[in-house]
Amino acid sequence: MSTKWWQNEIVYQIYPRSFQDTNHDGIGDIQGMIDHLDYIQELGVTMIWVSPIYKSPMVDMGYDIADYQDIDPQFGSLDEFKVFLSEAKKRHIKVIMDLVVNHTSDQHEWFKQALADPKSKYRDYFIFKTTDDGDVPNNWRSIFGGSTWEPVADEPNTFYFHTFAPQQPDLNWENPALRQEIYQMINWWLELGVAGFRVDAITHLKKDLDWASLPADGSDGLVSVIKKGQNRPGIDVFLNELKQETFDKYDAITVGEAYGVPEKDLKKYIGPNGYFSMIFDFSYMNIDVLNTDEWYRGRSQWTVKDLREALFESQQVAGQVHGTLANVLENHDQPRVLSKLVPDKHDQTPTAAKALATMYYFLPGVPFIYQGQEIGMKNFVRKDISEFNDVSSINNYQMALKDGYSKESALASINDKSRDNARVPMQWNDSKFAGFSDTEPWLGMGNDREGIDVQTELADENSVLNYYKKLGQLHHDLAWQSVTTTGDFQPIDSLPENVIGYQRILDGQVLTVFVNLSHELAEFDAHNVGDRLEKVGDITIDNDHVKMAGYSAVVMGLNAN
Ligand code: NOJ
């Protein structure tokens, strides 16, 4: 397997708004990110992904960009960002930005010009359509609900297209001039010293140009935009060009948010000459819901077997194309993993958080840690929809009511799945605002946080935080680094149904991981697994017989060299 400069990275995702406020406005900022670089470094982290800090009206919390080359004053300034870059560099930490080029904000200068003057060159930077009868051009449903078409004020029968919220007009990638502007902007950031990008919503760049309606798939008479605007034929032209004109020139690292890539196309995405360095493994991200766009439809009855199969299948398929996956338990779009993958509240313990960490940390690919995951943060429970900020949570709630669900059941689904679960302020200590801010934060604090904060956990050698540090050390341990990074992946079959087990194998070295993801005792035999490198919970191994208490995990290492 070829080696890449980024293959040993451990990545930490900062959601700046909720990380650390230093200027007393209840919103996190760049100075707050600078202040915690030592903390991040101690986790073994070598790269930081910064969620959008560009100028934005924040309808979708920065994923609606009004100026690609400026920092929103809520977060600080470009100069402060440069300080962040150089302070990170001193600690051997690279920085990747979030690249959101499927759409802008409706407050972007290009879009304002496109509206102000239909003859301006910017009109064709976006997607406008006029219909004869004043009906919307087709029945596609946007990801956040409702039609993908928004009427243009003062222009009868005219609409613009948006895959996400109406305030996020899609860019028209069919236009070569637009593409060139985007490439220049990307290269400007790379010149500034960022190591690469997490690439947002990238499989949406190409839409079917017949713009044809399809049979409805919901009671609203609409059909999900993903059927006509995700991974559509022709997207390869855009993605190849994007790579050649930008990333390749700088040997940049890119992590695609690439929902819906069919197995047959995976090679094009992450094979040796793929569009991206890696893409996120989302195979099990939405295992907890029946429908990923309409969460209100309820939770799925997933099993550990389903989770194991999803995890292993994506690793095996990625291995076949010699591609790398970005391994994630959490991000800013998902509930907290402890709440999601541990169904019984009583089991949502620090031990379970550590077991989950063990499960994904040694998979082939690059581990990503989302802020707060490393201390075992959990979901919150809100009593009223007014306590939510996230545009998609609020839309889902409204859709549920329209669909006849009661307020209680709509709220219960939103509490379970809302993106705000991950967006509550980071818990640095046990004070009122958790050391995040000294004033009321922009989003309410989590309400299940006793014992779950950095200060408390630093003082406890058995804490989730200290366990993540140990995992970081093991990941970088020179004795095991090669096998962790490039070892073959081998699932272990014939284990009890709630145990996930796999091996990484390279030149006589074998790393074995067992995780019991249930509260029941699990027993099985395991041969030639070597010595214990890390352990979570009660585990005995006697004459090759393994006994694992509920929510326990172990990493074993065998070195025949
Ligand atoms: C994916 C981002 O992670 C999410 O937060 C955002 O709402 C959409 N893309 C639209 O940019």
JSON list of C-alpha atoms in Angstrom, two decimals, residues 316-518:
[
{"chain": "A", "resi": 316, "resn": "GLN", "atom": "CA", "xyz": [-13.67, -4.06, 3.09]},
{"chain": "A", "resi": 317, "resn": "VAL", "atom": "CA", "xyz": [-14.95, -2.18, 0.09]},
{"chain": "A", "resi": 318, "resn": "ALA", "atom": "CA", "xyz": [-12.55, 0.71, 0.77]},
{"chain": "A", "resi": 319, "resn": "GLY", "atom": "CA", "xyz": [-9.71, -1.81, 1.11]},
{"chain": "A", "resi": 320, "resn": "GLN", "atom": "CA", "xyz": [-10.53, -3.31, -2.28]},
{"chain": "A", "resi": 321, "resn": "VAL", "atom": "CA", "xyz": [-9.99, 0.04, -3.99]},
{"chain": "A", "resi": 322, "resn": "HIS", "atom": "CA", "xyz": [-6.93, 0.86, -1.80]},
{"chain": "A", "resi": 323, "resn": "GLY", "atom": "CA", "xyz": [-8.84, 3.82, -0.44]},
{"chain": "A", "resi": 324, "resn": "THR", "atom": "CA", "xyz": [-8.86, 5.50, 2.95]},
{"chain": "A", "resi": 325, "resn": "LEU", "atom": "CA", "xyz": [-11.87, 6.23, 5.12]},
{"chain": "A", "resi": 326, "resn": "ALA", "atom": "CA", "xyz": [-12.26, 9.02, 7.63]},
{"chain": "A", "resi": 327, "resn": "ASN", "atom": "CA", "xyz": [-13.68, 7.24, 10.67]},
{"chain": "A", "resi": 328, "resn": "VAL", "atom": "CA", "xyz": [-16.21, 9.18, 12.69]},
{"chain": "A", "resi": 329, "resn": "LEU", "atom": "CA", "xyz": [-18.44, 8.53, 15.66]},
{"chain": "A", "resi": 330, "resn": "GLU", "atom": "CA", "xyz": [-19.74, 12.08, 15.85]},
{"chain": "A", "resi": 331, "resn": "ASN", "atom": "CA", "xyz": [-19.85, 15.40, 14.07]},
{"chain": "A", "resi": 332, "resn": "HIS", "atom": "CA", "xyz": [-21.85, 18.63, 14.26]},
{"chain": "A", "resi": 333, "resn": "ASP", "atom": "CA", "xyz": [-24.75, 17.04, 12.32]},
{"chain": "A", "resi": 334, "resn": "GLN", "atom": "CA", "xyz": [-25.29, 14.08, 14.60]},
{"chain": "A", "resi": 335, "resn": "PRO", "atom": "CA", "xyz": [-26.50, 13.30, 18.09]},
{"chain": "A", "resi": 336, "resn": "ARG", "atom": "CA", "xyz": [-23.85, 12.28, 20.62]},
{"chain": "A", "resi": 337, "resn": "VAL", "atom": "CA", "xyz": [-22.64, 8.75, 20.00]},
{"chain": "A", "resi": 338, "resn": "LEU", "atom": "CA", "xyz": [-23.15, 7.60, 23.58]},
{"chain": "A", "resi": 339, "resn": "SER", "atom": "CA", "xyz": [-26.82, 8.52, 23.35]},
{"chain": "A", "resi": 340, "resn": "LYS", "atom": "CA", "xyz": [-27.15, 7.11, 19.85]},
{"chain": "A", "resi": 341, "resn": "LEU", "atom": "CA", "xyz": [-25.37, 3.76, 20.05]},
{"chain": "A", "resi": 342, "resn": "VAL", "atom": "CA", "xyz": [-26.10, 2.85, 23.67]},
{"chain": "A", "resi": 343, "resn": "PRO", "atom": "CA", "xyz": [-29.88, 2.48, 23.80]},
{"chain": "A", "resi": 344, "resn": "ASP", "atom": "CA", "xyz": [-30.40, 2.12, 27.56]},
{"chain": "A", "resi": 345, "resn": "LYS", "atom": "CA", "xyz": [-29.75, 5.36, 29.48]},
{"chain": "A", "resi": 346, "resn": "HIS", "atom": "CA", "xyz": [-28.30, 3.42, 32.42]},
{"chain": "A", "resi": 347, "resn": "ASP", "atom": "CA", "xyz": [-25.62, 2.02, 30.16]},
{"chain": "A", "resi": 348, "resn": "GLN", "atom": "CA", "xyz": [-24.54, 5.45, 28.89]},
{"chain": "A", "resi": 349, "resn": "THR", "atom": "CA", "xyz": [-21.53, 5.47, 31.16]},
{"chain": "A", "resi": 350, "resn": "PRO", "atom": "CA", "xyz": [-17.91, 6.57, 30.76]},
{"chain": "A", "resi": 351, "resn": "THR", "atom": "CA", "xyz": [-17.06, 2.90, 30.30]},
{"chain": "A", "resi": 352, "resn": "ALA", "atom": "CA", "xyz": [-19.42, 2.66, 27.33]},
{"chain": "A", "resi": 353, "resn": "ALA", "atom": "CA", "xyz": [-17.94, 5.86, 25.85]},
{"chain": "A", "resi": 354, "resn": "LYS", "atom": "CA", "xyz": [-14.49, 4.28, 26.07]},
{"chain": "A", "resi": 355, "resn": "ALA", "atom": "CA", "xyz": [-15.72, 1.04, 24.53]},
{"chain": "A", "resi": 356, "resn": "LEU", "atom": "CA", "xyz": [-17.11, 2.97, 21.55]},
{"chain": "A", "resi": 357, "resn": "ALA", "atom": "CA", "xyz": [-13.85, 4.85, 21.18]},
{"chain": "A", "resi": 358, "resn": "THR", "atom": "CA", "xyz": [-11.95, 1.57, 21.09]},
{"chain": "A", "resi": 359, "resn": "MET", "atom": "CA", "xyz": [-14.31, 0.22, 18.45]},
{"chain": "A", "resi": 360, "resn": "TYR", "atom": "CA", "xyz": [-13.45, 2.82, 15.81]},
{"chain": "A", "resi": 361, "resn": "TYR", "atom": "CA", "xyz": [-9.98, 4.02, 16.73]},
{"chain": "A", "resi": 362, "resn": "PHE", "atom": "CA", "xyz": [-8.05, 1.12, 15.20]},
{"chain": "A", "resi": 363, "resn": "LEU", "atom": "CA", "xyz": [-10.04, 0.66, 12.03]},
{"chain": "A", "resi": 364, "resn": "PRO", "atom": "CA", "xyz": [-8.08, 1.30, 8.85]},
{"chain": "A", "resi": 365, "resn": "GLY", "atom": "CA", "xyz": [-8.24, 4.99, 8.03]},
{"chain": "A", "resi": 366, "resn": "VAL", "atom": "CA", "xyz": [-7.98, 8.20, 9.98]},
{"chain": "A", "resi": 367, "resn": "PRO", "atom": "CA", "xyz": [-9.83, 8.71, 13.28]},
{"chain": "A", "resi": 368, "resn": "PHE", "atom": "CA", "xyz": [-11.74, 11.96, 13.67]},
{"chain": "A", "resi": 369, "resn": "ILE", "atom": "CA", "xyz": [-12.77, 13.18, 17.13]},
{"chain": "A", "resi": 370, "resn": "TYR", "atom": "CA", "xyz": [-15.58, 15.70, 17.42]},
{"chain": "A", "resi": 371, "resn": "GLN", "atom": "CA", "xyz": [-15.23, 18.21, 20.26]},
{"chain": "A", "resi": 372, "resn": "GLY", "atom": "CA", "xyz": [-16.74, 16.86, 23.47]},
{"chain": "A", "resi": 373, "resn": "GLN", "atom": "CA", "xyz": [-16.72, 13.25, 22.26]},
{"chain": "A", "resi": 374, "resn": "GLU", "atom": "CA", "xyz": [-13.41, 12.83, 24.10]},
{"chain": "A", "resi": 375, "resn": "ILE", "atom": "CA", "xyz": [-15.11, 13.59, 27.41]},
{"chain": "A", "resi": 376, "resn": "GLY", "atom": "CA", "xyz": [-18.19, 11.47, 26.72]},
{"chain": "A", "resi": 377, "resn": "MET", "atom": "CA", "xyz": [-20.76, 14.24, 26.26]},
{"chain": "A", "resi": 378, "resn": "LYS", "atom": "CA", "xyz": [-24.37, 13.13, 25.87]},
{"chain": "A", "resi": 379, "resn": "ASN", "atom": "CA", "xyz": [-27.59, 14.36, 24.26]},
{"chain": "A", "resi": 380, "resn": "PHE", "atom": "CA", "xyz": [-29.81, 16.84, 26.05]},
{"chain": "A", "resi": 381, "resn": "VAL", "atom": "CA", "xyz": [-33.56, 16.84, 26.56]},
{"chain": "A", "resi": 382, "resn": "ARG", "atom": "CA", "xyz": [-35.42, 20.04, 25.60]},
{"chain": "A", "resi": 383, "resn": "LYS", "atom": "CA", "xyz": [-39.02, 20.72, 26.61]},
{"chain": "A", "resi": 384, "resn": "ASP", "atom": "CA", "xyz": [-40.02, 23.04, 23.79]},
{"chain": "A", "resi": 385, "resn": "ILE", "atom": "CA", "xyz": [-39.11, 23.56, 20.14]},
{"chain": "A", "resi": 386, "resn": "SER", "atom": "CA", "xyz": [-38.21, 27.18, 20.95]},
{"chain": "A", "resi": 387, "resn": "GLU", "atom": "CA", "xyz": [-35.10, 25.84, 22.70]},
{"chain": "A", "resi": 388, "resn": "PHE", "atom": "CA", "xyz": [-33.68, 24.63, 19.37]},
{"chain": "A", "resi": 389, "resn": "ASN", "atom": "CA", "xyz": [-31.64, 26.69, 16.98]},
{"chain": "A", "resi": 390, "resn": "ASP", "atom": "CA", "xyz": [-30.87, 24.26, 14.14]},
{"chain": "A", "resi": 391, "resn": "VAL", "atom": "CA", "xyz": [-32.77, 24.99, 10.94]},
{"chain": "A", "resi": 392, "resn": "SER", "atom": "CA", "xyz": [-33.21, 21.33, 10.06]},
{"chain": "A", "resi": 393, "resn": "SER", "atom": "CA", "xyz": [-34.51, 20.42, 13.54]},
{"chain": "A", "resi": 394, "resn": "ILE", "atom": "CA", "xyz": [-37.10, 23.16, 13.41]},
{"chain": "A", "resi": 395, "resn": "ASN", "atom": "CA", "xyz": [-38.14, 22.18, 9.88]},
{"chain": "A", "resi": 396, "resn": "ASN", "atom": "CA", "xyz": [-38.42, 18.53, 10.87]},
{"chain": "A", "resi": 397, "resn": "TYR", "atom": "CA", "xyz": [-40.62, 19.47, 13.80]},
{"chain": "A", "resi": 398, "resn": "GLN", "atom": "CA", "xyz": [-42.92, 21.49, 11.53]},
{"chain": "A", "resi": 399, "resn": "MET", "atom": "CA", "xyz": [-43.06, 18.67, 8.98]},
{"chain": "A", "resi": 400, "resn": "ALA", "atom": "CA", "xyz": [-43.98, 16.22, 11.74]},
{"chain": "A", "resi": 401, "resn": "LEU", "atom": "CA", "xyz": [-46.88, 18.41, 12.93]},
{"chain": "A", "resi": 402, "resn": "LYS", "atom": "CA", "xyz": [-48.09, 18.81, 9.35]},
{"chain": "A", "resi": 403, "resn": "ASP", "atom": "CA", "xyz": [-47.95, 15.07, 8.97]},
{"chain": "A", "resi": 404, "resn": "GLY", "atom": "CA", "xyz": [-50.28, 14.62, 11.95]},
{"chain": "A", "resi": 405, "resn": "TYR", "atom": "CA", "xyz": [-47.77, 13.77, 14.68]},
{"chain": "A", "resi": 406, "resn": "SER", "atom": "CA", "xyz": [-48.47, 15.14, 18.18]},
{"chain": "A", "resi": 407, "resn": "LYS", "atom": "CA", "xyz": [-46.25, 17.87, 19.61]},
{"chain": "A", "resi": 408, "resn": "GLU", "atom": "CA", "xyz": [-44.90, 15.40, 22.16]},
{"chain": "A", "resi": 409, "resn": "SER", "atom": "CA", "xyz": [-43.86, 12.78, 19.67]},
{"chain": "A", "resi": 410, "resn": "ALA", "atom": "CA", "xyz": [-42.43, 15.37, 17.27]},
{"chain": "A", "resi": 411, "resn": "LEU", "atom": "CA", "xyz": [-40.39, 16.84, 20.10]},
{"chain": "A", "resi": 412, "resn": "ALA", "atom": "CA", "xyz": [-39.21, 13.41, 21.23]},
{"chain": "A", "resi": 413, "resn": "SER", "atom": "CA", "xyz": [-37.80, 12.66, 17.75]},
{"chain": "A", "resi": 414, "resn": "ILE", "atom": "CA", "xyz": [-36.11, 16.03, 17.55]},
{"chain": "A", "resi": 415, "resn": "ASN", "atom": "CA", "xyz": [-34.59, 15.56, 21.00]},
{"chain": "A", "resi": 416, "resn": "ASP", "atom": "CA", "xyz": [-33.15, 12.23, 19.89]},
{"chain": "A", "resi": 417, "resn": "LYS", "atom": "CA", "xyz": [-31.77, 13.26, 16.56]},
{"chain": "A", "resi": 418, "resn": "SER", "atom": "CA", "xyz": [-31.32, 17.02, 16.55]},
{"chain": "A", "resi": 419, "resn": "ARG", "atom": "CA", "xyz": [-28.01, 18.38, 15.32]},
{"chain": "A", "resi": 420, "resn": "ASP", "atom": "CA", "xyz": [-28.13, 20.76, 18.29]},
{"chain": "A", "resi": 421, "resn": "ASN", "atom": "CA", "xyz": [-27.26, 17.79, 20.52]},
{"chain": "A", "resi": 422, "resn": "ALA", "atom": "CA", "xyz": [-23.70, 18.08, 19.28]},
{"chain": "A", "resi": 423, "resn": "ARG", "atom": "CA", "xyz": [-23.72, 21.86, 19.14]},
{"chain": "A", "resi": 424, "resn": "VAL", "atom": "CA", "xyz": [-24.23, 22.66, 22.82]},
{"chain": "A", "resi": 425, "resn": "PRO", "atom": "CA", "xyz": [-21.25, 24.42, 24.38]},
{"chain": "A", "resi": 426, "resn": "MET", "atom": "CA", "xyz": [-18.15, 22.42, 25.19]},
{"chain": "A", "resi": 427, "resn": "GLN", "atom": "CA", "xyz": [-17.93, 21.44, 28.85]},
{"chain": "A", "resi": 428, "resn": "TRP", "atom": "CA", "xyz": [-14.63, 22.68, 30.27]},
{"chain": "A", "resi": 429, "resn": "ASN", "atom": "CA", "xyz": [-15.65, 22.62, 33.94]},
{"chain": "A", "resi": 430, "resn": "ASP", "atom": "CA", "xyz": [-18.74, 22.16, 36.13]},
{"chain": "A", "resi": 431, "resn": "SER", "atom": "CA", "xyz": [-19.70, 25.83, 36.47]},
{"chain": "A", "resi": 432, "resn": "LYS", "atom": "CA", "xyz": [-22.99, 27.27, 35.22]},
{"chain": "A", "resi": 433, "resn": "PHE", "atom": "CA", "xyz": [-21.80, 27.80, 31.65]},
{"chain": "A", "resi": 434, "resn": "ALA", "atom": "CA", "xyz": [-19.20, 25.05, 31.90]},
{"chain": "A", "resi": 435, "resn": "GLY", "atom": "CA", "xyz": [-16.26, 27.41, 31.45]},
{"chain": "A", "resi": 436, "resn": "PHE", "atom": "CA", "xyz": [-17.37, 27.92, 27.85]},
{"chain": "A", "resi": 437, "resn": "SER", "atom": "CA", "xyz": [-18.41, 31.49, 28.52]},
{"chain": "A", "resi": 438, "resn": "ASP", "atom": "CA", "xyz": [-19.13, 33.81, 31.40]},
{"chain": "A", "resi": 439, "resn": "THR", "atom": "CA", "xyz": [-22.43, 34.85, 29.88]},
{"chain": "A", "resi": 440, "resn": "GLU", "atom": "CA", "xyz": [-25.55, 33.07, 28.57]},
{"chain": "A", "resi": 441, "resn": "PRO", "atom": "CA", "xyz": [-24.35, 30.95, 25.62]},
{"chain": "A", "resi": 442, "resn": "TRP", "atom": "CA", "xyz": [-25.94, 31.17, 22.16]},
{"chain": "A", "resi": 443, "resn": "LEU", "atom": "CA", "xyz": [-27.41, 27.68, 22.67]},
{"chain": "A", "resi": 444, "resn": "GLY", "atom": "CA", "xyz": [-28.58, 26.18, 25.97]},
{"chain": "A", "resi": 445, "resn": "MET", "atom": "CA", "xyz": [-26.17, 23.96, 27.87]},
{"chain": "A", "resi": 446, "resn": "GLY", "atom": "CA", "xyz": [-26.51, 20.19, 27.97]},
{"chain": "A", "resi": 447, "resn": "ASN", "atom": "CA", "xyz": [-28.62, 19.05, 30.92]},
{"chain": "A", "resi": 448, "resn": "ASP", "atom": "CA", "xyz": [-26.94, 15.71, 31.61]},
{"chain": "A", "resi": 449, "resn": "ARG", "atom": "CA", "xyz": [-23.40, 16.74, 32.40]},
{"chain": "A", "resi": 450, "resn": "GLU", "atom": "CA", "xyz": [-22.50, 15.76, 35.93]},
{"chain": "A", "resi": 451, "resn": "GLY", "atom": "CA", "xyz": [-18.92, 14.54, 36.00]},
{"chain": "A", "resi": 452, "resn": "ILE", "atom": "CA", "xyz": [-18.59, 15.16, 32.27]},
{"chain": "A", "resi": 453, "resn": "ASP", "atom": "CA", "xyz": [-16.19, 18.05, 31.85]},
{"chain": "A", "resi": 454, "resn": "VAL", "atom": "CA", "xyz": [-12.53, 18.56, 31.09]},
{"chain": "A", "resi": 455, "resn": "GLN", "atom": "CA", "xyz": [-11.46, 19.77, 34.53]},
{"chain": "A", "resi": 456, "resn": "THR", "atom": "CA", "xyz": [-13.09, 16.88, 36.38]},
{"chain": "A", "resi": 457, "resn": "GLU", "atom": "CA", "xyz": [-11.83, 14.32, 33.90]},
{"chain": "A", "resi": 458, "resn": "LEU", "atom": "CA", "xyz": [-8.25, 15.55, 33.88]},
{"chain": "A", "resi": 459, "resn": "ALA", "atom": "CA", "xyz": [-8.15, 14.73, 37.59]},
{"chain": "A", "resi": 460, "resn": "ASP", "atom": "CA", "xyz": [-9.46, 11.20, 37.14]},
{"chain": "A", "resi": 461, "resn": "GLU", "atom": "CA", "xyz": [-7.04, 8.74, 35.61]},
{"chain": "A", "resi": 462, "resn": "ASN", "atom": "CA", "xyz": [-9.91, 6.48, 34.55]},
{"chain": "A", "resi": 463, "resn": "SER", "atom": "CA", "xyz": [-11.84, 9.21, 32.76]},
{"chain": "A", "resi": 464, "resn": "VAL", "atom": "CA", "xyz": [-12.95, 9.11, 29.14]},
{"chain": "A", "resi": 465, "resn": "LEU", "atom": "CA", "xyz": [-10.61, 12.02, 28.45]},
{"chain": "A", "resi": 466, "resn": "ASN", "atom": "CA", "xyz": [-7.57, 10.21, 29.81]},
{"chain": "A", "resi": 467, "resn": "TYR", "atom": "CA", "xyz": [-8.57, 7.13, 27.85]},
{"chain": "A", "resi": 468, "resn": "TYR", "atom": "CA", "xyz": [-8.65, 9.12, 24.60]},
{"chain": "A", "resi": 469, "resn": "LYS", "atom": "CA", "xyz": [-5.15, 10.32, 25.45]},
{"chain": "A", "resi": 470, "resn": "LYS", "atom": "CA", "xyz": [-4.01, 6.74, 25.86]},
{"chain": "A", "resi": 471, "resn": "LEU", "atom": "CA", "xyz": [-5.58, 5.79, 22.53]},
{"chain": "A", "resi": 472, "resn": "GLY", "atom": "CA", "xyz": [-3.72, 8.69, 20.93]},
{"chain": "A", "resi": 473, "resn": "GLN", "atom": "CA", "xyz": [-0.45, 7.45, 22.42]},
{"chain": "A", "resi": 474, "resn": "LEU", "atom": "CA", "xyz": [-1.05, 3.91, 21.26]},
{"chain": "A", "resi": 475, "resn": "HIS", "atom": "CA", "xyz": [-1.94, 5.13, 17.79]},
{"chain": "A", "resi": 476, "resn": "HIS", "atom": "CA", "xyz": [1.37, 6.98, 17.55]},
{"chain": "A", "resi": 477, "resn": "ASP", "atom": "CA", "xyz": [3.41, 4.31, 19.37]},
{"chain": "A", "resi": 478, "resn": "LEU", "atom": "CA", "xyz": [6.24, 3.52, 16.98]},
{"chain": "A", "resi": 479, "resn": "ALA", "atom": "CA", "xyz": [6.06, -0.15, 17.95]},
{"chain": "A", "resi": 480, "resn": "TRP", "atom": "CA", "xyz": [2.51, -0.37, 16.56]},
{"chain": "A", "resi": 481, "resn": "GLN", "atom": "CA", "xyz": [2.20, 2.55, 14.19]},
{"chain": "A", "resi": 482, "resn": "SER", "atom": "CA", "xyz": [2.81, 0.63, 10.97]},
{"chain": "A", "resi": 483, "resn": "VAL", "atom": "CA", "xyz": [0.21, -2.01, 11.69]},
{"chain": "A", "resi": 484, "resn": "THR", "atom": "CA", "xyz": [-2.29, 0.61, 12.87]},
{"chain": "A", "resi": 485, "resn": "THR", "atom": "CA", "xyz": [-1.78, 2.64, 9.75]},
{"chain": "A", "resi": 486, "resn": "THR", "atom": "CA", "xyz": [-1.28, 0.14, 6.98]},
{"chain": "A", "resi": 487, "resn": "GLY", "atom": "CA", "xyz": [-2.15, -3.26, 8.42]},
{"chain": "A", "resi": 488, "resn": "ASP", "atom": "CA", "xyz": [-4.65, -5.43, 6.57]},
{"chain": "A", "resi": 489, "resn": "PHE", "atom": "CA", "xyz": [-8.13, -5.47, 7.98]},
{"chain": "A", "resi": 490, "resn": "GLN", "atom": "CA", "xyz": [-9.59, -8.77, 9.06]},
{"chain": "A", "resi": 491, "resn": "PRO", "atom": "CA", "xyz": [-13.03, -9.01, 10.65]},
{"chain": "A", "resi": 492, "resn": "ILE", "atom": "CA", "xyz": [-13.37, -11.75, 13.26]},
{"chain": "A", "resi": 493, "resn": "ASP", "atom": "CA", "xyz": [-16.45, -13.83, 12.63]},
{"chain": "A", "resi": 494, "resn": "SER", "atom": "CA", "xyz": [-18.04, -16.32, 14.99]},
{"chain": "A", "resi": 495, "resn": "LEU", "atom": "CA", "xyz": [-18.12, -14.01, 17.99]},
{"chain": "A", "resi": 496, "resn": "PRO", "atom": "CA", "xyz": [-21.18, -13.57, 20.24]},
{"chain": "A", "resi": 497, "resn": "GLU", "atom": "CA", "xyz": [-23.71, -11.42, 18.43]},
{"chain": "A", "resi": 498, "resn": "ASN", "atom": "CA", "xyz": [-23.07, -8.27, 20.47]},
{"chain": "A", "resi": 499, "resn": "VAL", "atom": "CA", "xyz": [-19.30, -8.37, 20.18]},
{"chain": "A", "resi": 500, "resn": "ILE", "atom": "CA", "xyz": [-17.48, -6.49, 17.45]},
{"chain": "A", "resi": 501, "resn": "GLY", "atom": "CA", "xyz": [-14.03, -7.90, 16.79]},
{"chain": "A", "resi": 502, "resn": "TYR", "atom": "CA", "xyz": [-11.40, -7.24, 14.16]},
{"chain": "A", "resi": 503, "resn": "GLN", "atom": "CA", "xyz": [-7.71, -7.54, 13.53]},
{"chain": "A", "resi": 504, "resn": "ARG", "atom": "CA", "xyz": [-5.07, -5.47, 11.78]},
{"chain": "A", "resi": 505, "resn": "ILE", "atom": "CA", "xyz": [-2.25, -7.55, 10.40]},
{"chain": "A", "resi": 506, "resn": "LEU", "atom": "CA", "xyz": [1.16, -6.59, 9.04]},
{"chain": "A", "resi": 507, "resn": "ASP", "atom": "CA", "xyz": [4.41, -8.53, 8.78]},
{"chain": "A", "resi": 508, "resn": "GLY", "atom": "CA", "xyz": [4.04, -10.69, 11.84]},
{"chain": "A", "resi": 509, "resn": "GLN", "atom": "CA", "xyz": [2.30, -8.04, 13.89]},
{"chain": "A", "resi": 510, "resn": "VAL", "atom": "CA", "xyz": [-1.34, -8.44, 14.82]},
{"chain": "A", "resi": 511, "resn": "LEU", "atom": "CA", "xyz": [-3.51, -5.92, 16.61]},
{"chain": "A", "resi": 512, "resn": "THR", "atom": "CA", "xyz": [-6.81, -7.33, 17.84]},
{"chain": "A", "resi": 513, "resn": "VAL", "atom": "CA", "xyz": [-9.81, -5.34, 19.04]},
{"chain": "A", "resi": 514, "resn": "PHE", "atom": "CA", "xyz": [-12.84, -6.78, 20.86]},
{"chain": "A", "resi": 515, "resn": "VAL", "atom": "CA", "xyz": [-15.76, -4.63, 21.95]},
{"chain": "A", "resi": 516, "resn": "ASN", "atom": "CA", "xyz": [-18.84, -5.87, 23.78]},
{"chain": "A", "resi": 517, "resn": "LEU", "atom": "CA", "xyz": [-21.64, -3.49, 22.83]},
{"chain": "A", "resi": 518, "resn": "SER", "atom": "CA", "xyz": [-24.34, -4.81, 25.12]}
]
